[in-house]
mmCIF file of C-alpha atoms in Angstrom:
data_model
loop_
_atom_site.group_PDB
_atom_site.id
_atom_site.type_symbol
_atom_site.label_atom_id
_atom_site.label_comp_id
_atom_site.label_asym_id
_atom_site.label_seq_id
_atom_site.Cartn_x
_atom_site.Cartn_y
_atom_site.Cartn_z
ATOM 1 C CA UNK R 4 0.000 0.000 0.000
ATOM 2 C CA UNK R 5 1.317 3.454 -0.874
ATOM 3 C CA UNK R 6 2.735 5.722 1.804
ATOM 4 C CA UNK R 7 0.370 8.338 3.181
ATOM 5 C CA UNK R 8 2.747 11.222 3.729
ATOM 6 C CA UNK R 9 6.060 11.539 5.521
ATOM 7 C CA UNK R 10 6.414 10.556 9.168
ATOM 8 C CA UNK R 11 8.702 13.009 11.002
ATOM 9 C CA UNK R 12 10.830 11.795 13.944
ATOM 10 C CA UNK R 13 12.866 14.902 14.609
ATOM 11 C CA UNK R 14 15.120 17.679 13.351
ATOM 12 C CA UNK R 15 18.923 17.567 13.480
ATOM 13 C CA UNK R 16 21.860 19.362 11.924
ATOM 14 C CA UNK R 17 22.533 18.297 8.339
ATOM 15 C CA UNK R 18 25.862 16.751 9.405
ATOM 16 C CA UNK R 19 24.217 14.547 12.057
ATOM 17 C CA UNK R 20 24.834 10.832 11.385
ATOM 18 C CA UNK R 21 21.841 8.600 10.825
ATOM 19 C CA UNK R 22 21.880 5.407 12.941
ATOM 20 C CA UNK R 23 22.556 2.537 10.514
ATOM 21 C CA UNK R 24 19.909 -0.032 9.712
ATOM 22 C CA UNK R 25 17.048 1.799 11.389
ATOM 23 C CA UNK R 26 13.476 1.414 10.218
ATOM 24 C CA UNK R 27 10.456 3.470 11.129
ATOM 25 C CA UNK R 28 7.029 2.905 12.606
ATOM 26 C CA UNK R 29 4.255 0.688 11.296
ATOM 27 C CA UNK R 30 3.579 -3.010 10.749
ATOM 28 C CA UNK R 31 5.832 -2.984 7.666
ATOM 29 C CA UNK R 32 8.281 -0.216 8.616
ATOM 30 C CA UNK R 33 10.073 1.732 5.914
ATOM 31 C CA UNK R 34 13.763 2.674 6.145
ATOM 32 C CA UNK R 35 14.599 5.896 7.943
ATOM 33 C CA UNK R 36 16.118 8.685 5.851
ATOM 34 C CA UNK R 37 16.859 12.394 6.061
ATOM 35 C CA UNK R 38 15.306 15.319 4.237
ATOM 36 C CA UNK R 39 17.901 18.092 4.092
ATOM 37 C CA UNK R 40 17.973 21.767 3.348
ATOM 38 C CA UNK R 41 20.932 23.974 4.190
ATOM 39 C CA UNK R 42 22.246 23.332 7.708
ATOM 40 C CA UNK R 43 19.227 21.303 8.829
ATOM 41 C CA UNK R 44 17.778 17.862 8.231
ATOM 42 C CA UNK R 45 14.559 16.157 9.242
ATOM 43 C CA UNK R 46 14.689 12.456 10.084
ATOM 44 C CA UNK R 47 11.729 10.804 8.367
ATOM 45 C CA UNK R 48 10.295 7.636 6.895
ATOM 46 C CA UNK R 49 7.305 6.888 4.728
ATOM 47 C CA UNK R 50 4.180 7.186 6.875
ATOM 48 C CA UNK R 51 2.344 3.876 7.179
ATOM 49 C CA UNK R 52 -1.397 3.793 6.514
ATOM 50 C CA UNK R 53 -3.681 3.537 9.527
ATOM 51 C CA UNK R 54 -0.972 4.412 12.042
ATOM 52 C CA UNK R 55 -1.968 3.560 15.604
ATOM 53 C CA UNK R 56 -0.261 4.266 18.918
ATOM 54 C CA UNK R 57 0.732 0.665 19.541
ATOM 55 C CA UNK R 58 3.484 -0.196 21.975
ATOM 56 C CA UNK R 59 5.661 -1.496 19.129
ATOM 57 C CA UNK R 60 5.482 1.811 17.281
ATOM 58 C CA UNK R 61 5.838 3.987 20.373
ATOM 59 C CA UNK R 62 9.028 2.086 21.220
ATOM 60 C CA UNK R 63 10.354 2.347 17.655
ATOM 61 C CA UNK R 64 9.823 6.110 17.722
ATOM 62 C CA UNK R 65 11.412 6.493 21.170
ATOM 63 C CA UNK R 66 14.398 4.270 20.412
ATOM 64 C CA UNK R 67 15.192 6.176 17.230
ATOM 65 C CA UNK R 68 15.034 9.485 19.107
ATOM 66 C CA UNK R 69 17.422 8.102 21.749
ATOM 67 C CA UNK R 70 19.806 6.752 19.101
ATOM 68 C CA UNK R 71 19.866 10.131 17.373
ATOM 69 C CA UNK R 72 20.450 11.965 20.663
ATOM 70 C CA UNK R 73 23.490 9.786 21.388
ATOM 71 C CA UNK R 74 25.298 11.435 18.455
ATOM 72 C CA UNK R 75 24.295 15.046 19.029
ATOM 73 C CA UNK R 76 21.366 17.353 19.679
ATOM 74 C CA UNK R 77 17.967 16.506 18.241
ATOM 75 C CA UNK R 78 14.615 18.275 18.248
ATOM 76 C CA UNK R 79 12.360 15.249 18.764
ATOM 77 C CA UNK R 80 8.806 15.223 17.474
ATOM 78 C CA UNK R 81 5.993 13.683 19.468
ATOM 79 C CA UNK R 82 4.650 10.379 18.203
ATOM 80 C CA UNK R 83 2.369 10.594 15.178
ATOM 81 C CA UNK R 84 3.629 13.717 13.358
ATOM 82 C CA UNK R 85 3.019 13.394 9.611
ATOM 83 C CA UNK R 86 3.800 15.899 6.842
ATOM 84 C CA UNK R 87 2.148 15.823 3.433
ATOM 85 C CA UNK R 88 5.408 15.281 1.527
ATOM 86 C CA UNK R 89 9.142 15.984 1.583
ATOM 87 C CA UNK R 90 8.668 19.419 0.045
ATOM 88 C CA UNK R 91 6.457 20.414 2.983
ATOM 89 C CA UNK R 92 9.202 19.278 5.359
ATOM 90 C CA UNK R 93 11.815 21.343 3.499
ATOM 91 C CA UNK R 94 9.548 24.384 3.578
ATOM 92 C CA UNK R 95 9.215 24.093 7.351
ATOM 93 C CA UNK R 96 12.949 23.625 7.848
ATOM 94 C CA UNK R 97 13.571 26.767 5.816
ATOM 95 C CA UNK R 98 10.885 28.809 7.581
ATOM 96 C CA UNK R 99 12.088 27.804 11.061
ATOM 97 C CA UNK R 100 15.824 27.713 10.327
ATOM 98 C CA UNK R 101 16.862 30.338 12.890
ATOM 99 C CA UNK R 102 14.724 28.930 15.708
ATOM 100 C CA UNK R 103 15.704 25.321 15.010
ATOM 101 C CA UNK R 104 19.432 26.085 14.927
ATOM 102 C CA UNK R 105 19.205 28.103 18.147
ATOM 103 C CA UNK R 106 17.379 25.254 19.898
ATOM 104 C CA UNK R 107 19.876 22.674 18.651
ATOM 105 C CA UNK R 108 22.677 24.841 20.053
ATOM 106 C CA UNK R 109 20.832 25.110 23.389
ATOM 107 C CA UNK R 110 20.326 21.337 23.616
ATOM 108 C CA UNK R 111 23.832 20.372 22.506
ATOM 109 C CA UNK R 112 25.421 18.128 25.140
ATOM 110 C CA UNK R 113 22.264 18.017 27.239
ATOM 111 C CA UNK R 114 19.599 15.476 28.178
ATOM 112 C CA UNK R 115 16.171 15.465 29.777
ATOM 113 C CA UNK R 116 15.419 13.718 33.068
ATOM 114 C CA UNK R 117 11.835 13.369 34.273
ATOM 115 C CA UNK R 118 10.843 13.098 37.919
ATOM 116 C CA UNK R 119 7.465 12.017 39.241
ATOM 117 C CA UNK R 120 6.459 11.924 42.901
ATOM 118 C CA UNK R 121 3.681 9.911 44.534
ATOM 119 C CA UNK R 122 2.322 9.838 48.087
ATOM 120 C CA UNK R 123 3.506 6.940 50.230
ATOM 121 C CA UNK R 124 0.467 4.910 51.285
ATOM 122 C CA UNK R 125 1.769 3.994 54.730
ATOM 123 C CA UNK R 126 2.985 5.497 57.975
ATOM 124 C CA UNK R 127 -0.392 6.365 59.522
ATOM 125 C CA UNK R 128 0.966 6.681 63.102
ATOM 126 C CA UNK R 129 3.476 9.305 61.959
ATOM 127 C CA UNK R 130 0.787 11.075 59.932
ATOM 128 C CA UNK R 131 -1.494 11.231 62.999
ATOM 129 C CA UNK R 132 1.325 12.807 65.011
ATOM 130 C CA UNK R 133 2.164 15.328 62.286
ATOM 131 C CA UNK R 134 -1.287 16.232 60.974
ATOM 132 C CA UNK R 135 -3.925 17.695 63.359
ATOM 133 C CA UNK R 136 -6.761 17.125 60.862
ATOM 134 C CA UNK R 137 -6.011 13.407 60.666
ATOM 135 C CA UNK R 138 -5.655 13.174 64.447
ATOM 136 C CA UNK R 139 -9.064 14.799 64.959
ATOM 137 C CA UNK R 140 -10.723 12.580 62.345
ATOM 138 C CA UNK R 141 -9.289 9.417 63.896
ATOM 139 C CA UNK R 142 -10.366 10.485 67.385
ATOM 140 C CA UNK R 143 -13.889 11.209 66.090
ATOM 141 C CA UNK R 144 -14.034 7.814 64.362
ATOM 142 C CA UNK R 145 -13.062 6.094 67.608
ATOM 143 C CA UNK R 146 -15.647 8.006 69.636
ATOM 144 C CA UNK R 147 -18.476 7.438 67.162
ATOM 145 C CA UNK R 148 -17.658 4.570 64.810
ATOM 146 C CA UNK R 149 -19.669 4.361 61.610
ATOM 147 C CA UNK R 150 -19.643 4.737 57.852
ATOM 148 C CA UNK R 151 -19.575 8.548 57.755
ATOM 149 C CA UNK R 152 -16.805 8.757 60.331
ATOM 150 C CA UNK R 153 -14.762 6.224 58.369
ATOM 151 C CA UNK R 154 -15.262 8.189 55.151
ATOM 152 C CA UNK R 155 -14.174 11.433 56.817
ATOM 153 C CA UNK R 156 -11.118 9.708 58.267
ATOM 154 C CA UNK R 157 -10.217 8.243 54.875
ATOM 155 C CA UNK R 158 -10.533 11.634 53.204
ATOM 156 C CA UNK R 159 -8.401 13.289 55.881
ATOM 157 C CA UNK R 160 -5.730 10.606 55.512
ATOM 158 C CA UNK R 161 -5.699 11.001 51.713
ATOM 159 C CA UNK R 162 -5.271 14.772 52.038
ATOM 160 C CA UNK R 163 -2.558 14.294 54.633
ATOM 161 C CA UNK R 164 -0.610 11.794 52.525
ATOM 162 C CA UNK R 165 -0.859 14.061 49.495
ATOM 163 C CA UNK R 166 0.143 17.122 51.482
ATOM 164 C CA UNK R 167 3.271 15.615 52.989
ATOM 165 C CA UNK R 168 4.298 14.182 49.598
ATOM 166 C CA UNK R 169 3.802 17.603 48.002
ATOM 167 C CA UNK R 170 5.940 19.257 50.685
ATOM 168 C CA UNK R 171 8.736 16.731 50.147
ATOM 169 C CA UNK R 172 8.420 17.199 46.378
ATOM 170 C CA UNK R 173 8.874 20.953 46.688
ATOM 171 C CA UNK R 174 12.049 20.358 48.681
ATOM 172 C CA UNK R 175 13.544 17.913 46.176
ATOM 173 C CA UNK R 176 12.726 20.195 43.233
ATOM 174 C CA UNK R 177 14.513 23.072 44.954
ATOM 175 C CA UNK R 178 17.577 20.882 45.530
ATOM 176 C CA UNK R 179 17.668 19.421 42.017
ATOM 177 C CA UNK R 180 17.051 22.722 40.250
ATOM 178 C CA UNK R 181 20.501 23.885 41.328
ATOM 179 C CA UNK R 182 21.977 21.161 39.079
ATOM 180 C CA UNK R 183 19.723 21.799 36.081
ATOM 181 C CA UNK R 184 20.009 24.169 33.142
ATOM 182 C CA UNK R 185 16.220 24.439 32.849
ATOM 183 C CA UNK R 186 13.128 22.995 34.488
ATOM 184 C CA UNK R 187 9.592 22.631 33.187
ATOM 185 C CA UNK R 188 6.435 21.258 34.799
ATOM 186 C CA UNK R 189 4.713 18.467 32.910
ATOM 187 C CA UNK R 190 0.998 17.702 32.649
ATOM 188 C CA UNK R 191 -0.837 16.352 35.660
ATOM 189 C CA UNK R 192 -0.505 12.594 36.080
ATOM 190 C CA UNK R 193 -3.146 10.720 38.013
ATOM 191 C CA UNK R 194 -1.860 9.652 41.412
ATOM 192 C CA UNK R 195 1.197 11.918 41.256
ATOM 193 C CA UNK R 196 1.816 15.119 43.182
ATOM 194 C CA UNK R 197 4.702 16.081 40.887
ATOM 195 C CA UNK R 198 5.636 15.672 37.234
ATOM 196 C CA UNK R 199 8.625 17.789 36.271
ATOM 197 C CA UNK R 200 11.389 17.553 33.681
ATOM 198 C CA UNK R 201 14.929 18.868 34.048
ATOM 199 C CA UNK R 202 17.375 19.776 31.300
ATOM 200 C CA UNK R 203 20.870 18.690 32.355
ATOM 201 C CA UNK R 204 24.355 18.795 30.973
ATOM 202 C CA UNK R 205 25.058 15.219 29.918
ATOM 203 C CA UNK R 206 27.970 14.943 32.345
ATOM 204 C CA UNK R 207 25.725 15.750 35.333
ATOM 205 C CA UNK R 208 23.393 12.761 34.928
ATOM 206 C CA UNK R 209 24.965 10.525 37.560
ATOM 207 C CA UNK R 210 25.315 13.325 40.106
ATOM 208 C CA UNK R 211 21.658 14.190 39.535
ATOM 209 C CA UNK R 212 20.578 10.559 39.854
ATOM 210 C CA UNK R 213 22.578 10.155 43.064
ATOM 211 C CA UNK R 214 20.909 13.251 44.544
ATOM 212 C CA UNK R 215 17.458 11.832 43.768
ATOM 213 C CA UNK R 216 18.391 8.506 45.362
ATOM 214 C CA UNK R 217 19.715 10.215 48.506
ATOM 215 C CA UNK R 218 16.587 12.319 48.873
ATOM 216 C CA UNK R 219 14.328 9.310 48.258
ATOM 217 C CA UNK R 220 16.135 7.307 50.943
ATOM 218 C CA UNK R 221 15.855 10.147 53.446
ATOM 219 C CA UNK R 222 12.145 10.767 52.784
ATOM 220 C CA UNK R 223 10.927 7.254 51.966
ATOM 221 C CA UNK R 224 8.150 7.551 54.549
ATOM 222 C CA UNK R 225 6.755 10.698 52.898
ATOM 223 C CA UNK R 226 7.182 10.403 49.131
ATOM 224 C CA UNK R 227 7.989 7.896 46.403
ATOM 225 C CA UNK R 228 10.215 9.315 43.660
ATOM 226 C CA UNK R 229 10.362 7.871 40.136
ATOM 227 C CA UNK R 230 13.183 9.119 37.911
ATOM 228 C CA UNK R 231 13.203 8.409 34.169
ATOM 229 C CA UNK R 232 15.979 9.228 31.745
ATOM 230 C CA UNK R 233 18.044 10.193 29.990
ATOM 231 C CA UNK R 234 15.295 11.070 27.519
ATOM 232 C CA UNK R 235 15.152 12.966 24.244
ATOM 233 C CA UNK R 236 14.474 16.602 25.119
ATOM 234 C CA UNK R 237 10.760 16.594 24.277
ATOM 235 C CA UNK R 238 9.898 19.024 27.062
ATOM 236 C CA UNK R 239 12.397 21.660 25.953
ATOM 237 C CA UNK R 240 11.533 22.116 22.282
ATOM 238 C CA UNK R 241 8.778 24.074 20.587
ATOM 239 C CA UNK R 242 5.676 22.292 19.260
ATOM 240 C CA UNK R 243 5.852 20.298 16.050
ATOM 241 C CA UNK R 244 6.240 21.990 12.655
ATOM 242 C CA UNK R 245 3.187 23.736 11.289
ATOM 243 C CA UNK R 246 3.279 21.665 8.106
ATOM 244 C CA UNK R 247 2.929 18.411 10.051
ATOM 245 C CA UNK R 248 -0.261 16.977 11.456
ATOM 246 C CA UNK R 249 -0.605 14.567 14.322
ATOM 247 C CA UNK R 250 -2.511 11.615 12.970
ATOM 248 C CA UNK R 251 -2.923 8.391 14.871
ATOM 249 C CA UNK R 252 -5.826 6.105 15.567
ATOM 250 C CA UNK R 253 -6.831 5.186 19.137
ATOM 251 C CA UNK R 254 -4.749 2.630 20.985
ATOM 252 C CA UNK R 255 -5.989 -0.916 20.527
ATOM 253 C CA UNK R 256 -4.906 -4.211 21.983
ATOM 254 C CA UNK R 257 -2.192 -6.093 20.195
ATOM 255 C CA UNK R 258 1.204 -5.270 18.751
#
């Protein structure tokens, strides 16, 4: 079946090497290639028909972005960005040349690390000692047991757990920000009190990771920290090119 446009993975400098033997997304993935103009290149493949956000394709997209980032800065596109044709890609590279080159310079030698924080669902005795609202709700539930008292106690505990996790999260963000070049808050994630990405110099990754581990160990009764990375710098680039459209079908079961 004929390709339905050009799938765009990211933008790099024209001299950036292309990882050998890579193929793109889709059930029958096409080889990855570059579309160049001047000092810039877009990494693309033929867009498969009926593209869906399957795990296989999400991983193929992510792994290519990581492979590209290992050899220099890349402006990664989010999954599912499709341009009409190569000429449209060249037009966008030309129109955004100054901004793209400036962003590539800013990201050179840097990586993204993402940190999420979740409340720890334990340590009720400590929470009762620390949180007057929880202490009052537990005392009321003991004096007058019943469904409503239990609900109020549960709600107070949930607020208390979230509050102490949020306080610990604010402290760790303040500590980690001193090591970062930039920081940006991510979208809300269900169950998390924090979702934030940090832009780091590549050489600071291990120091950053060690700081997260130390903080997590010292506050394990208040917050659970989940660190992911290094990642392509999705959170520190502008939105996708205006000539591309995001076109995927809903996620379905299967690979």
